[in-house]
Coordinates of C-alpha atoms in Angstrom, one line a residue:
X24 CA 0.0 0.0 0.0
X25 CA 1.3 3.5 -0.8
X26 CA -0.7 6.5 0.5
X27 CA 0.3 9.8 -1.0
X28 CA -0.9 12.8 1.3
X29 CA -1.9 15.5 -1.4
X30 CA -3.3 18.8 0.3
X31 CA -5.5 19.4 3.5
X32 CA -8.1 16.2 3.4
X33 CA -7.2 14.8 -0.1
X34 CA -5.4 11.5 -0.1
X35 CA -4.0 9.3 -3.1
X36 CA -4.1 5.4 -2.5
X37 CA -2.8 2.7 -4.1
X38 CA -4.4 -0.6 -2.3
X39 CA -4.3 -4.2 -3.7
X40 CA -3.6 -3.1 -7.0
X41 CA -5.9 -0.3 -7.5
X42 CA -6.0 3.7 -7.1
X43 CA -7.9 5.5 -4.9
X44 CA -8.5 9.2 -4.8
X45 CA -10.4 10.7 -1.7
X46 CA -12.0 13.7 -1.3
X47 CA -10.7 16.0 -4.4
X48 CA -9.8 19.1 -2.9
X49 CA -7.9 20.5 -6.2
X50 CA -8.6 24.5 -6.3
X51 CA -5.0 26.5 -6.6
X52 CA -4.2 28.6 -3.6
X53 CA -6.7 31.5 -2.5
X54 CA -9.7 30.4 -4.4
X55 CA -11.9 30.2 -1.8
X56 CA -12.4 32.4 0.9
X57 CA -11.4 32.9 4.5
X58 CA -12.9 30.7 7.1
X59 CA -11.8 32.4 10.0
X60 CA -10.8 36.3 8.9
X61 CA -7.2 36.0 8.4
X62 CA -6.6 34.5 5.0
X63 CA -8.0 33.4 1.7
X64 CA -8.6 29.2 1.8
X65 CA -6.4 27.0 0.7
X66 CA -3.4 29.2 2.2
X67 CA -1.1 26.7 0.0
X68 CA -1.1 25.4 -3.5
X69 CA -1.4 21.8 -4.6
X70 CA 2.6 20.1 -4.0
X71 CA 2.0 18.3 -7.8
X72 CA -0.1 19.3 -10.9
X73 CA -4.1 18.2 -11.3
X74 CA -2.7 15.7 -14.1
X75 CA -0.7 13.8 -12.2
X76 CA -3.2 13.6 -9.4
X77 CA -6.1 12.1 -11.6
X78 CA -3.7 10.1 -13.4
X79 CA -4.6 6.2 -12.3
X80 CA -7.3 6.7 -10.7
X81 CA -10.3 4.2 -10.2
X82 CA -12.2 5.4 -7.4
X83 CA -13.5 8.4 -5.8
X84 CA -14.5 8.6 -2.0
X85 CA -15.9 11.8 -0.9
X86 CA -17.1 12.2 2.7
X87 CA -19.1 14.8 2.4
X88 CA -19.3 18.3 0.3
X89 CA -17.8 21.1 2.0
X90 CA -15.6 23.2 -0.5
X91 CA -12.3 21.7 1.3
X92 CA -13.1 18.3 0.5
X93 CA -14.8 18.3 -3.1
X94 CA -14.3 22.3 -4.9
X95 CA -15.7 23.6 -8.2
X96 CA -12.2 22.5 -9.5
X97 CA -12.6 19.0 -8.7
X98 CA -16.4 18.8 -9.9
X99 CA -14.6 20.3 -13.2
X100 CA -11.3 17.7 -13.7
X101 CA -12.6 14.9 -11.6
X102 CA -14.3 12.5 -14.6
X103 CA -17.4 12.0 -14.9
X104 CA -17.6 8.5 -15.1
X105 CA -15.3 7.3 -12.6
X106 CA -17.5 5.6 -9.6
X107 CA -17.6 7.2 -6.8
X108 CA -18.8 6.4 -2.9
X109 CA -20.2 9.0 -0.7
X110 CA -22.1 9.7 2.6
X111 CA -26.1 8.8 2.1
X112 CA -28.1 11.9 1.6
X113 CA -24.9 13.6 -0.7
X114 CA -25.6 11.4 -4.0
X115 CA -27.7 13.9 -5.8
X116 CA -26.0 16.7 -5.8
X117 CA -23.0 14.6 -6.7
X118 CA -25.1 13.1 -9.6
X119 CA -26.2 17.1 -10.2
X120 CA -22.6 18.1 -11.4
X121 CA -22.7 15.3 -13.8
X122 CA -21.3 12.6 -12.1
X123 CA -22.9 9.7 -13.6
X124 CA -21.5 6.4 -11.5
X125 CA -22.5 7.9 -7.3
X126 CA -23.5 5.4 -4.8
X127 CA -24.0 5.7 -1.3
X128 CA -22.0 4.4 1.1
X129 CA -24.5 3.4 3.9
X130 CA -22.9 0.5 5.4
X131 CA -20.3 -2.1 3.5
X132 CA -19.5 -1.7 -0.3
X133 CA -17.7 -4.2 -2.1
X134 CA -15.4 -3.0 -5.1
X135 CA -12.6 -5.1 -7.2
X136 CA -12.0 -7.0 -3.9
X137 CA -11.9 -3.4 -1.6
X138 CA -14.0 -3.8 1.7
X139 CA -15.6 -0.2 2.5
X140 CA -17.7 -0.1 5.6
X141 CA -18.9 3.4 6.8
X142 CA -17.9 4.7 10.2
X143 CA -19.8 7.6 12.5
X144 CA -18.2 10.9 12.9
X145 CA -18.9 14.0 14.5
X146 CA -17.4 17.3 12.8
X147 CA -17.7 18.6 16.6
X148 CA -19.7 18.6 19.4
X149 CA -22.6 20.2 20.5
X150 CA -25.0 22.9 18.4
X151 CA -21.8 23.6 16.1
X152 CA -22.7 20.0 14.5
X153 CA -25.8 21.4 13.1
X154 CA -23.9 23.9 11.5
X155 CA -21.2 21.7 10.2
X156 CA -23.4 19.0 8.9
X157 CA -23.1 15.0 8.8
X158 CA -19.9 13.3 8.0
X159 CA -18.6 9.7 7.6
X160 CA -15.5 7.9 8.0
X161 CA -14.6 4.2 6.2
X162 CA -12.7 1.7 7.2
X163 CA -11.1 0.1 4.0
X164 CA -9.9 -4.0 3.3
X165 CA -8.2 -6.1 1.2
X166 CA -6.3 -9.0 1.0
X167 CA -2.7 -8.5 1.3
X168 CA -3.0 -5.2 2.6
X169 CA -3.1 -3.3 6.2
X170 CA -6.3 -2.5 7.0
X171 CA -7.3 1.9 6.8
X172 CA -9.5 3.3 9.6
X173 CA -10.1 6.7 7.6
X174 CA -11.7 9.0 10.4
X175 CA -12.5 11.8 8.2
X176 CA -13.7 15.5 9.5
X177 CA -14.6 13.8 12.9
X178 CA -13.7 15.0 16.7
X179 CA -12.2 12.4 19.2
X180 CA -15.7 11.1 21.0
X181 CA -16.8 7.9 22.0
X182 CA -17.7 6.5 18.7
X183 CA -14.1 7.1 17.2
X184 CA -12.7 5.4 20.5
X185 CA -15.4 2.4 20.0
X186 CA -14.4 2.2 16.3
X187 CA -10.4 1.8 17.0
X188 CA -11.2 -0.5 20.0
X189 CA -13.1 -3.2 17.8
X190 CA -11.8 -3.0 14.6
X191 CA -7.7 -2.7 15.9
X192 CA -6.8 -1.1 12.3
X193 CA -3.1 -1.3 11.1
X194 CA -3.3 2.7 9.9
X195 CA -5.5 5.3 11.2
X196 CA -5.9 8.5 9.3
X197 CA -6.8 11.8 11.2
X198 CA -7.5 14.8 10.4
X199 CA -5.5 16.6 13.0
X200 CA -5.4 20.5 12.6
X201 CA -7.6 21.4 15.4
X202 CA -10.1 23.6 12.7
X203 CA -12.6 25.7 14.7
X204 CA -15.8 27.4 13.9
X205 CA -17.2 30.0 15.7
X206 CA -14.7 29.1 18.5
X207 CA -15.5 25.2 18.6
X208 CA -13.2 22.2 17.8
X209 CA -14.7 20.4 14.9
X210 CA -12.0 18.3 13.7
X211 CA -8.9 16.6 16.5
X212 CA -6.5 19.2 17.6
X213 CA -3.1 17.5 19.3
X214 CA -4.4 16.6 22.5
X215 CA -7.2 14.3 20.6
X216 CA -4.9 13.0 18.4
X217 CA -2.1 11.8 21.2
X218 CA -5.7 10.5 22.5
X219 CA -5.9 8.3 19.2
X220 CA -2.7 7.3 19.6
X221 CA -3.1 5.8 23.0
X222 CA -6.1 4.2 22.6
X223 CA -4.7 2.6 19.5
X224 CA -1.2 0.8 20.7
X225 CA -0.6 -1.3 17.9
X226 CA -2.0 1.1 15.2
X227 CA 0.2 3.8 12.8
X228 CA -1.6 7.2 13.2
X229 CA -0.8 9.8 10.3
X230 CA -1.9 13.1 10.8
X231 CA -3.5 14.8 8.0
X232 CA -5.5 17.8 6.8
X233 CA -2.5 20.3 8.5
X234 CA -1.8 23.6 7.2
X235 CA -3.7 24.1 5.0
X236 CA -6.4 26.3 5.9
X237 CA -7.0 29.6 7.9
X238 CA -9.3 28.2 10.5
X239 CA -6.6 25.8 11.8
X240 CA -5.0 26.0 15.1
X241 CA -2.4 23.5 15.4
X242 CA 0.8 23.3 12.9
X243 CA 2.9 20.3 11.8
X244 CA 5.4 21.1 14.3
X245 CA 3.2 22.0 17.4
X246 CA 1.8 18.0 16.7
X247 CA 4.9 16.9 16.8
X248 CA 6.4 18.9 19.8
X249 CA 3.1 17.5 21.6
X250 CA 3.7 13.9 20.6
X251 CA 7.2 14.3 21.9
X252 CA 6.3 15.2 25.4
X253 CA 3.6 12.2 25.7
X254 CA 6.7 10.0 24.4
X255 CA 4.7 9.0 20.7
X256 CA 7.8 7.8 18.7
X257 CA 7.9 9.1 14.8
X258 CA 7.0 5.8 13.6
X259 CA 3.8 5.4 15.9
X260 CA 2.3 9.3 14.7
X261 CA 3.8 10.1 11.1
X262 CA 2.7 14.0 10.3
X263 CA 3.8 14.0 6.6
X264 CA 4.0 16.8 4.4
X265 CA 2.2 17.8 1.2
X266 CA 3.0 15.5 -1.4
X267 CA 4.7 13.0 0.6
X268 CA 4.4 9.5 -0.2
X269 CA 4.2 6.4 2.2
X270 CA 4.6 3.1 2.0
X271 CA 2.8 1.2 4.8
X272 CA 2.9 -2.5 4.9
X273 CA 0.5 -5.3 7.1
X274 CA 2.4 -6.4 10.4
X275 CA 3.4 -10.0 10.6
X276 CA 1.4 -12.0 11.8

């Protein structure tokens, strides 16, 4: 498995033979605008050209349908015709900007010998939820491969700990830049992600969707200056950069 971190949420895959794109978030730099009143969103550009992104891929996840996790420039470059999964109530306004191959992903999916099975999130806690909508998570399978908990735009709350607790995934991907709205937490800041990685001992935790937007709160290196005082080794929480690529392999067993 090779898992290319792209910008913010968006994440390359290649698993068991076959690439994965999820959630398209391909606009250049500055094209959308400020979240919290101090810059223009996304405060960087993409780390590799729209071309090379698309090129491979066979599947399309998108969580749900705020501007950082599927633009206007990914309804544009995305094709039309790849298939693509999404949260239940999402597909037809998916469908709307053309996208002819959309199905929901309301429990398990089955897809050239993938395993997708949805998994709750909560893009904060309390009355900000309302504002911020529903969102999934996934964990993803396949033979030969280390199995993905993919949390998605979620806070640390019970059902996250519930998820990692039963399913005792090989990777877990956060989204770790401690955005607030309006003054609330709606995705893990550091103290939720060292959180993560205790409740998950014999998990790899990478730390995504950093730096990349104006409503964020915690930076690259204040995750890893946190980590180190809690003692979380570099191999246990990997906080790559844009671009980077990973290769992850199962544990022996």
């Amino acid at each position: 498995m090779k898992l290319q971190l792209i910008r913010n949420a968006t994440l390359k895959l290649d698993y068991a033979g076959h690439t994965v794109l999820i959630d398209p978030f391909l606009g250049p730099k500055d094209s959308l605008p400020s979240f919290a009143g101090r810059s223009p969103n996304p405060t960087v550009e993409l780390p590799v050209d729209i071309d090379t992104i698309l090129a491979g891929v066979e599947l399309v996840i998108i969580s749900h349908l705020h501007e950082d996790h599927f633009d206007d420039t990914a309804k544009e470059r995305v094709p039309k015709g790849l298939p693509i999964l999404c949260q239940p109530g999402d597909e037809e306004a998916i469908r709307a900007a053309g996208f002819r191959d959309v199905t929901p992903l309301s429990d398990k999916a089955s897809w050239q010998g993938l395993t997708l099975t949805r998994r709750d999130g909560s893009h904060g806690l309390g009355p900000v939820v309302q504002d911020m909508g529903p969102v999934i998570g996934f964990s993803l399978e396949a033979k030969g491969e280390p199995t993905v908990y993919w949390a998605g735009d979620t806070v640390f709350y019970p059902a996250i700990e519930k998820t990692i607790r039963e399913t005792k995934p090989d990777i877990i991907v956060t989204h770790s830049c401690g955005a607030k709205w309006n003054g609330d937490l709606i995705v893990m800041d550091a103290e939720q992600t060292i959180k993560v990685c205790e409740t998950a001992k014999n998990s790899t935790v990478i730390a995504t969707h950093m730096e990349a937007l104006d409503h964020a709160t915690v930076s690259r290196s204040e995750l890893r200056v946190a980590a180190d005082a809690h003692g979380i080794p570099l191999t246990k929480l990997v906080i790559p950069d844009d671009g980077d690529v990973l290769t992850l392999i199962p544990p022996v067993v």
